[in-house]
CSV table of C-alpha atoms in Angstrom, one decimal:
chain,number,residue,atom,x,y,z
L,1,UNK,CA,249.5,241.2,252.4
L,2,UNK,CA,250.2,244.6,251.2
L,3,UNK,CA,247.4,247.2,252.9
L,4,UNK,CA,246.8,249.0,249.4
L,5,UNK,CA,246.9,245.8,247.3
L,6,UNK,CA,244.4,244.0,250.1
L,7,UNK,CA,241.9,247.5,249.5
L,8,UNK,CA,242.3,248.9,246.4
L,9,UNK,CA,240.4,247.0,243.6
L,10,UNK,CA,240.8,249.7,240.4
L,11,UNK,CA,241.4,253.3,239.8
L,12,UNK,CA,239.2,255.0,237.1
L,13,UNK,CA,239.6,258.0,235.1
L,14,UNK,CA,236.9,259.9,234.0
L,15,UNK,CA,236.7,263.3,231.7
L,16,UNK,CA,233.8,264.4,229.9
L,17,UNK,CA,233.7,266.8,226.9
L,18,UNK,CA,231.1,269.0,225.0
L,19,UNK,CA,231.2,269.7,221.5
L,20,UNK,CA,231.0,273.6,220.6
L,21,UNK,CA,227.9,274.4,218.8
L,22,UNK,CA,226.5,271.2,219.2
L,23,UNK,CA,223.4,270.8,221.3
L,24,UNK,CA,223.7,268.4,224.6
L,25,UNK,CA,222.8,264.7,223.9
L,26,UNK,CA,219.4,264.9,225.8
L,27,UNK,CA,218.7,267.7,223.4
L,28,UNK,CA,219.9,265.9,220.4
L,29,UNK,CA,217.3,265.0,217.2
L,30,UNK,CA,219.3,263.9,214.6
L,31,UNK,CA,221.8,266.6,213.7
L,32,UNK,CA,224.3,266.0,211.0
L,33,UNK,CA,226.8,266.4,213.7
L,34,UNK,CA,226.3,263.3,215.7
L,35,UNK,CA,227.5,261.4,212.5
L,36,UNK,CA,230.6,264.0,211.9
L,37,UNK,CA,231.8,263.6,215.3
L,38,UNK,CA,231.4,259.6,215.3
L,39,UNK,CA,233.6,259.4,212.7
L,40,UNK,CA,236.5,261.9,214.1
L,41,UNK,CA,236.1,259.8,217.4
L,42,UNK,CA,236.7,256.8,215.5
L,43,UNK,CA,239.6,258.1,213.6
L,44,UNK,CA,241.5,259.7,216.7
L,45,UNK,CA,240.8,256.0,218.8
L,46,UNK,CA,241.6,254.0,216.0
L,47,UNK,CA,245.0,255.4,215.4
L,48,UNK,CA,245.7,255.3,219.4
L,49,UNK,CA,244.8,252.2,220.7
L,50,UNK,CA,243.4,248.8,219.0
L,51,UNK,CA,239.1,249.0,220.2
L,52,UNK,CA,235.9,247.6,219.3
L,53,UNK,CA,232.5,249.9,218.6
L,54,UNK,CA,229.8,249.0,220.5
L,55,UNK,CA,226.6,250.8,219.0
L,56,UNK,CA,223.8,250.5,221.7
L,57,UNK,CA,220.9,250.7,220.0
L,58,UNK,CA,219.8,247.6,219.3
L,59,UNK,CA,222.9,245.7,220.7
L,60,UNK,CA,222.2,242.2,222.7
L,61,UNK,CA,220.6,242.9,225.9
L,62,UNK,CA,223.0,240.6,227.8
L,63,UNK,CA,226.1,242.2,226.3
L,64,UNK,CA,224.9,245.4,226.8
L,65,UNK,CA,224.5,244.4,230.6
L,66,UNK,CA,227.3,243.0,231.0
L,67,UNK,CA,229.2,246.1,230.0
L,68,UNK,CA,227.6,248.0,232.3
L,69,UNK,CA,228.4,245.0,235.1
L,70,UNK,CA,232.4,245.4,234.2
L,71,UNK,CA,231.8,249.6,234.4
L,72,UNK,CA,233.1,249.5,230.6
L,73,UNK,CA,229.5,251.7,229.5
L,74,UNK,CA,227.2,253.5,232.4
L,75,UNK,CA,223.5,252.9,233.1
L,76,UNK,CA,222.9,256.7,231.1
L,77,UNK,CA,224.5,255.2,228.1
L,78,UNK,CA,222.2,252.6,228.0
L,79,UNK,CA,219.2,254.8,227.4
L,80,UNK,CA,220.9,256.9,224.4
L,81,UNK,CA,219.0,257.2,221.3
L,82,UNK,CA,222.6,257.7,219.6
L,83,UNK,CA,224.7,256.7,221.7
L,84,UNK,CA,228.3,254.3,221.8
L,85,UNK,CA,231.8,253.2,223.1
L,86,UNK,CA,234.7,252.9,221.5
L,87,UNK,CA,236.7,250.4,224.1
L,88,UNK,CA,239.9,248.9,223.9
L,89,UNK,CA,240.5,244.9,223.6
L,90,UNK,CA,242.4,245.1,226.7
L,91,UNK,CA,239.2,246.6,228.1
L,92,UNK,CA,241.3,249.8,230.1
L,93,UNK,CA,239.8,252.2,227.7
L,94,UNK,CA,236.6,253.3,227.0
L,95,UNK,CA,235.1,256.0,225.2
L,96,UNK,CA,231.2,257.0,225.7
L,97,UNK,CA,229.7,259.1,223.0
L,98,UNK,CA,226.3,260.7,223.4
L,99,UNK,CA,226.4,259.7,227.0
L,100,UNK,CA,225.2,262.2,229.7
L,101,UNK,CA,227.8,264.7,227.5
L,102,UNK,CA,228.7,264.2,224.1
L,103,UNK,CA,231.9,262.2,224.9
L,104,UNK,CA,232.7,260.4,228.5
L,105,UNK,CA,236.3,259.8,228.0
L,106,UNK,CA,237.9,256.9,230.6
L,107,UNK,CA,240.6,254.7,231.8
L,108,UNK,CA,239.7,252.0,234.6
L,109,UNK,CA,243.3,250.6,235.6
L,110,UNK,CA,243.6,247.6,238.3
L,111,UNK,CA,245.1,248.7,241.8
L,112,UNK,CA,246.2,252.1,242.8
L,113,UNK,CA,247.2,253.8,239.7
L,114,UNK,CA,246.0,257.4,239.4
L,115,UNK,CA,248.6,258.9,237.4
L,116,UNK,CA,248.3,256.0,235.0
L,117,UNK,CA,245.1,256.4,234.4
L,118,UNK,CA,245.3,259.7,234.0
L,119,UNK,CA,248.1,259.9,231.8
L,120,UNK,CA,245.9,257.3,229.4
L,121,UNK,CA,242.8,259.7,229.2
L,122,UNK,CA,245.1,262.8,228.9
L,123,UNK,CA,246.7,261.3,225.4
L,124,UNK,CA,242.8,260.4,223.6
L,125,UNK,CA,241.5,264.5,225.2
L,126,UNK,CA,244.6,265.6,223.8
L,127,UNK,CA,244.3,264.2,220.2
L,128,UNK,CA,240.6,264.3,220.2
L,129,UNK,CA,240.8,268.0,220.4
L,130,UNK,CA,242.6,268.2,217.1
L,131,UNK,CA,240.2,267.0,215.4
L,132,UNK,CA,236.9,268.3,217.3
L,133,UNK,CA,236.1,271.5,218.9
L,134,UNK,CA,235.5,271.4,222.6
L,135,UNK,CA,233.1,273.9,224.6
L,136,UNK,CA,235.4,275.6,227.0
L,137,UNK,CA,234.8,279.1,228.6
L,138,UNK,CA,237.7,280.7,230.1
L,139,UNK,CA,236.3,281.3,233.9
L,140,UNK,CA,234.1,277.7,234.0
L,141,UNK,CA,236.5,275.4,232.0
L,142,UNK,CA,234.7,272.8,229.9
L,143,UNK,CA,231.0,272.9,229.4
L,144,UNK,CA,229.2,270.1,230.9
L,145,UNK,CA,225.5,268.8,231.5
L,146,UNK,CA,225.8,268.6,234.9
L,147,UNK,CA,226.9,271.8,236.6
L,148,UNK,CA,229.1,269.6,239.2
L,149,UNK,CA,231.4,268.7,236.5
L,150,UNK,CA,232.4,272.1,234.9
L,151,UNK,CA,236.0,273.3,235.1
L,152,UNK,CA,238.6,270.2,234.7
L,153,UNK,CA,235.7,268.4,234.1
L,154,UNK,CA,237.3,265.4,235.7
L,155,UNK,CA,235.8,262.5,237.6
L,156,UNK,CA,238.5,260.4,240.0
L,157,UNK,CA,237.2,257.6,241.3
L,158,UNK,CA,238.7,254.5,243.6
L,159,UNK,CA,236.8,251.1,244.4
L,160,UNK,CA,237.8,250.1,248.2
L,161,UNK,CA,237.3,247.2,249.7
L,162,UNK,CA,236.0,247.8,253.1
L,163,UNK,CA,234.9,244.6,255.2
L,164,UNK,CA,236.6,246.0,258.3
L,165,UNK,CA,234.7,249.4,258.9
L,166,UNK,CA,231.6,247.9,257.6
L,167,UNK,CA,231.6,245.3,259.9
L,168,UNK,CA,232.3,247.9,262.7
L,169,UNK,CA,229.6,249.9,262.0
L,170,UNK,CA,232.0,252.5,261.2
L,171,UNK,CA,230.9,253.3,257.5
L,172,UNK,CA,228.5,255.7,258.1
L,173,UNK,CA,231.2,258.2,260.1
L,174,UNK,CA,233.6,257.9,257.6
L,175,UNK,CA,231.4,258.4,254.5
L,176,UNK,CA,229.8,261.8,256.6
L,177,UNK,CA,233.6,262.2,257.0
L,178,UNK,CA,234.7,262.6,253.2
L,179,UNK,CA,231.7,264.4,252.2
L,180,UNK,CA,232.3,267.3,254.3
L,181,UNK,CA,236.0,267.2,252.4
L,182,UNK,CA,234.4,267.0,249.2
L,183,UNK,CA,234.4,262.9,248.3
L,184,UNK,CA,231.6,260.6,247.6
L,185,UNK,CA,231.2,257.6,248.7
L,186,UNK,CA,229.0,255.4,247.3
L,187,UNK,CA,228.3,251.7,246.3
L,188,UNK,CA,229.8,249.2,243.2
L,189,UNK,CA,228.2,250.8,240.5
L,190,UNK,CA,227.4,254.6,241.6
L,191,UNK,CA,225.0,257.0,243.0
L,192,UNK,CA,222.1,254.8,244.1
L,193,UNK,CA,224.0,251.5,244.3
L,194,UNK,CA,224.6,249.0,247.5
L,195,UNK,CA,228.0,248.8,248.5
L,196,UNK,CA,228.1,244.7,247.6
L,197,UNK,CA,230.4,242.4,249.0
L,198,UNK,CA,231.9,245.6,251.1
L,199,UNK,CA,232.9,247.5,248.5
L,200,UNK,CA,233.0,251.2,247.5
L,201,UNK,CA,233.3,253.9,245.1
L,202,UNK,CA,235.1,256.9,246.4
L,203,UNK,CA,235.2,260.1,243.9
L,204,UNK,CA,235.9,264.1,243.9
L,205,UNK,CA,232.5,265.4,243.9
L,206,UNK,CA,233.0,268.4,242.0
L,207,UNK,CA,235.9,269.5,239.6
L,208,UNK,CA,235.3,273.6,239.5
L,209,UNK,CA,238.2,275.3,241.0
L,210,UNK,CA,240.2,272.4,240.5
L,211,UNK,CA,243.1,271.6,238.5
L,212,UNK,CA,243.3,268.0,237.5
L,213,UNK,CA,246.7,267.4,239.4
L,214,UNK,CA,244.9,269.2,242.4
L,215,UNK,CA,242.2,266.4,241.9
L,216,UNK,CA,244.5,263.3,241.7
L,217,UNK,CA,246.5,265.0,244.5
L,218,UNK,CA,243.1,264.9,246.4
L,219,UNK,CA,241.8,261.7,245.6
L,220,UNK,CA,245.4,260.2,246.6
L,221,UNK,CA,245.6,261.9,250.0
L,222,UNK,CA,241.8,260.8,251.3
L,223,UNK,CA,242.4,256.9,249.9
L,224,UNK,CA,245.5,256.2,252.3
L,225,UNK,CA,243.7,258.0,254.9
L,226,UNK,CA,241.1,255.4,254.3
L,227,UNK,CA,243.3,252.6,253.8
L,228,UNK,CA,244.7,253.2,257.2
L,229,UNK,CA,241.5,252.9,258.9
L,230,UNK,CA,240.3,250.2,257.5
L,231,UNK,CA,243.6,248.2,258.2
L,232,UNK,CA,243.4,249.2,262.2
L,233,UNK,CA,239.5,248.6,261.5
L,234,UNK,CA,241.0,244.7,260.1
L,235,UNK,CA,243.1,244.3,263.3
L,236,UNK,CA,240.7,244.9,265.5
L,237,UNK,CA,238.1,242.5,264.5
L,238,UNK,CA,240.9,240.0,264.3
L,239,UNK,CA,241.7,240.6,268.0
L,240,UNK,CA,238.2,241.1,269.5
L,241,UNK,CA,236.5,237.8,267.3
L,242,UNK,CA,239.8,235.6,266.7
L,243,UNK,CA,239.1,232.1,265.7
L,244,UNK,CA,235.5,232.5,265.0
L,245,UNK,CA,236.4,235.3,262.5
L,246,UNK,CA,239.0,233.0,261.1
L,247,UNK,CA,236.7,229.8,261.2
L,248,UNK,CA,234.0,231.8,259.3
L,249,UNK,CA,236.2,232.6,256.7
L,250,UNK,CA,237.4,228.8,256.1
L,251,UNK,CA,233.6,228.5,255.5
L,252,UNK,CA,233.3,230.5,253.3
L,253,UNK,CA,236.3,229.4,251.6
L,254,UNK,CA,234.6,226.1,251.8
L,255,UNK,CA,231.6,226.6,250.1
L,256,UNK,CA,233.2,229.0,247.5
L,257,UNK,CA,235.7,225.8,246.3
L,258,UNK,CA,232.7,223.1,246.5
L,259,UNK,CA,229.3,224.4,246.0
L,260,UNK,CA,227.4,223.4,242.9
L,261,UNK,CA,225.1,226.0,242.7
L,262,UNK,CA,225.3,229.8,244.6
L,263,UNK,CA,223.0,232.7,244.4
L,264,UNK,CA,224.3,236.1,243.8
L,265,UNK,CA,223.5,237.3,246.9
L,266,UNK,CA,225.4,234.2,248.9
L,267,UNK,CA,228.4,234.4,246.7
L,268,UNK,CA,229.1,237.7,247.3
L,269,UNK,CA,229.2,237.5,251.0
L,270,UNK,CA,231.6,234.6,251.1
L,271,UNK,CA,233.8,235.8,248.3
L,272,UNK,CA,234.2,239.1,250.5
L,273,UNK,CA,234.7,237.1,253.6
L,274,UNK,CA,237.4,235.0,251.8
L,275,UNK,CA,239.2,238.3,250.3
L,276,UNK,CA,239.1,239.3,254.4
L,277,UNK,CA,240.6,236.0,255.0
L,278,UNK,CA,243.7,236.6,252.3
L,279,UNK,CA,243.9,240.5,253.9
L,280,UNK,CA,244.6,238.9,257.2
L,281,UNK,CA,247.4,236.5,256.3
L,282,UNK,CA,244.5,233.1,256.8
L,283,UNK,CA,244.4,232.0,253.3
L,284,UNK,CA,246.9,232.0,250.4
L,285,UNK,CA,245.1,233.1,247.3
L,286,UNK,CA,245.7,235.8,243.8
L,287,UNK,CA,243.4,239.0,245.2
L,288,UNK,CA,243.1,240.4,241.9
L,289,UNK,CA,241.3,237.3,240.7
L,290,UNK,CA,239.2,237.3,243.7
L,291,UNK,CA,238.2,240.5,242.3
L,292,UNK,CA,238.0,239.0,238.9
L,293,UNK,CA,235.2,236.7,240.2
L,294,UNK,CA,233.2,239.5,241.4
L,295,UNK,CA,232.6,240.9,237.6
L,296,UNK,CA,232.7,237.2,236.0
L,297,UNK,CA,229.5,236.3,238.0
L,298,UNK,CA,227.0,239.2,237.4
L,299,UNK,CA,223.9,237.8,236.2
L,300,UNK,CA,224.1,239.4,232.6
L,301,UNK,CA,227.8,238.2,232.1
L,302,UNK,CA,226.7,234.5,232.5
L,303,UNK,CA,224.3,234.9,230.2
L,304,UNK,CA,226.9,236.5,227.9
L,305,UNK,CA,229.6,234.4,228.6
L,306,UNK,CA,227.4,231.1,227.8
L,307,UNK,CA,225.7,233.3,224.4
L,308,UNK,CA,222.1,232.6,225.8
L,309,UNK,CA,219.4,233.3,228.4
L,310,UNK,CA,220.3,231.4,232.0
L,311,UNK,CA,217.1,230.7,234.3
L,312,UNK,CA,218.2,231.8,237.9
L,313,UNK,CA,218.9,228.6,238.9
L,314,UNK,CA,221.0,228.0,235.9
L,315,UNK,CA,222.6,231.0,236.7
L,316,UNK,CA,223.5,229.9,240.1
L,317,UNK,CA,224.8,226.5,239.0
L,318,UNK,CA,227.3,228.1,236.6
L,319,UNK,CA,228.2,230.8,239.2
L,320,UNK,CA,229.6,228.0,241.9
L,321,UNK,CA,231.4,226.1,238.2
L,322,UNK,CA,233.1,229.3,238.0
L,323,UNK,CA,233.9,229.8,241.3
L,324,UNK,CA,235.4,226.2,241.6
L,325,UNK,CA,237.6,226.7,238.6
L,326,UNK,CA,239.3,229.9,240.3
L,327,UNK,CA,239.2,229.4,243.6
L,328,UNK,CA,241.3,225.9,243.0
């Protein structure tokens, strides 16, 4: 299997904007403004792409998790008195308002697709701005909330799948590695977060100094760096544990395809050995709905996808259903 396609999950997008004389959302207590600018954002999406508003204050707790599980909304947005996303049906767009800033502006794309993604936020910034005035200061660039996004203002981030320098114990290096080059690297869902099922987030830290082709250039350079070492990382735990390695993944195989009932925590580790197992040529299956699977059975997006609450254990029964249907 192709090294990128067998590492990459998604590329995301991310650009935030300030409104000019408009106070940051934290600071925010009911000015006529958040209203004006909810309407313009509306507008400038609805002409641009076809998208669904999801208001969060009092929205479903369940859906409002599981947005949050599928990286469509962030934990911040979650706790905004005002706040909302404008996000596509095809679900590659998504526009926070009153997030962290007053508008997180993003594109999540499957594989390795910088320029893609980038292109897609581009077009929204781009129209946005004639309709709303954005806070920009010639020798900072945009005016953020965070002092780590000022200048572009530009967040590039790549989820890796990394069994092979996890299992290693070769991680740790390569995360001290990319920090002292300016990445993070960090777990699923962000700062804070486990790095489930081996995977990872890496991301410019900072975007001051930066132009946003400087950033994608970046970004691009350090991911095949570590797509390299985590294929020669692959190969050698397929030469120094041989069969076991590959009996371990029919296991897991196994008990992914006939299982009735799987909690979280279990599925997780033998989905990511099976994804190992179709990176090393064992087994024959679609990667990208491996990856699927991952998002599909969050605890919040069962209870979503079957409209009411799950206990755990009905959770873990409906996990291993889904599970059997995709795996085959």
């Amino acid at each position: 299997m192709d090294k990128i396609q067998s590492t990459v999950i998604s590329t995301r997008i991310r650009l935030a904007r300030n409104v000019k004389n408009l106070p940051f959302p934290n600071r925010l207590s009911g000015e006529e403004g958040i209203y004006t600018l909810l309407a313009k954002v509306q507008k400038t999406c609805d002409a641009l792409f076809p998208n669904k508003y999801y208001k969060i204050d009092g929205m479903d707790r369940y859906e409002s998790e599981s947005l949050v599980e599928r990286h469509l909304i962030s934990r911040n947005l979650q706790k905004s008195k005002y706040g909302g996303a404008f996000i596509s049906e095809s679900e590659d767009i998504s526009v926070m308002v009153f997030e962290e800033d007053h508008l997180r502006i993003q594109s999540i794309m499957r594989g390795f697709n910088l320029e893609n993604a980038y292109n897609a936020v581009a077009k929204i910034d781009s129209e946005l701005k004639k309709n709303v005035e954005i806070a920009f200061d010639q020798k900072l660039g945009y005016l953020t909330a965070c002092p780590t996004n000022l200048g572009a203002a530009m967040r590039a981030s790549v989820m890796l799948f990394l069994p092979g320098l996890t299992k290693l114990g070769l991680i740790d290096n390569i995360i001290m590695k990319f920090q002292d080059l300016g990445m993070t690297i960090r777990g699923i869902y962000g700062e804070g977060s486990k790095a489930e099922g081996y995977v990872y987030q890496i991301s410019n830290q900072a975007s001051i100094s930066l132009s946003e082709t400087e950033i994608l250039n970046k970004i691009k350079k350090y991911v095949m760096q570590i797509v390299d070492y985590e294929t020669d990382a692959r190969e050698k735990l397929k030469s120094s544990l041989g069969i076991d390695l590959q009996n371990d993944i029919m296991i897991s195989y196994g008990i992914l395809k006939y299982a009735c009932k799987m909690s979280s925590q279990e599925f997780n580790q033998n989905l990511a050995s099976v994804k190992l197992g179709v990176a090393l040529g064992y087994l024959n299956l679609d990667m990208d709905k491996l990856n699927s699977l991952s998002v599909l059975t969050q605890p919040a997006m069962l209870c979503f996808l079957k409209k009411k609450e799950l206990t755990p254990q009905q959770r873990d029964i409906y996990r291993a259903e889904i599970a059997k249907s995709m795996i085959g």
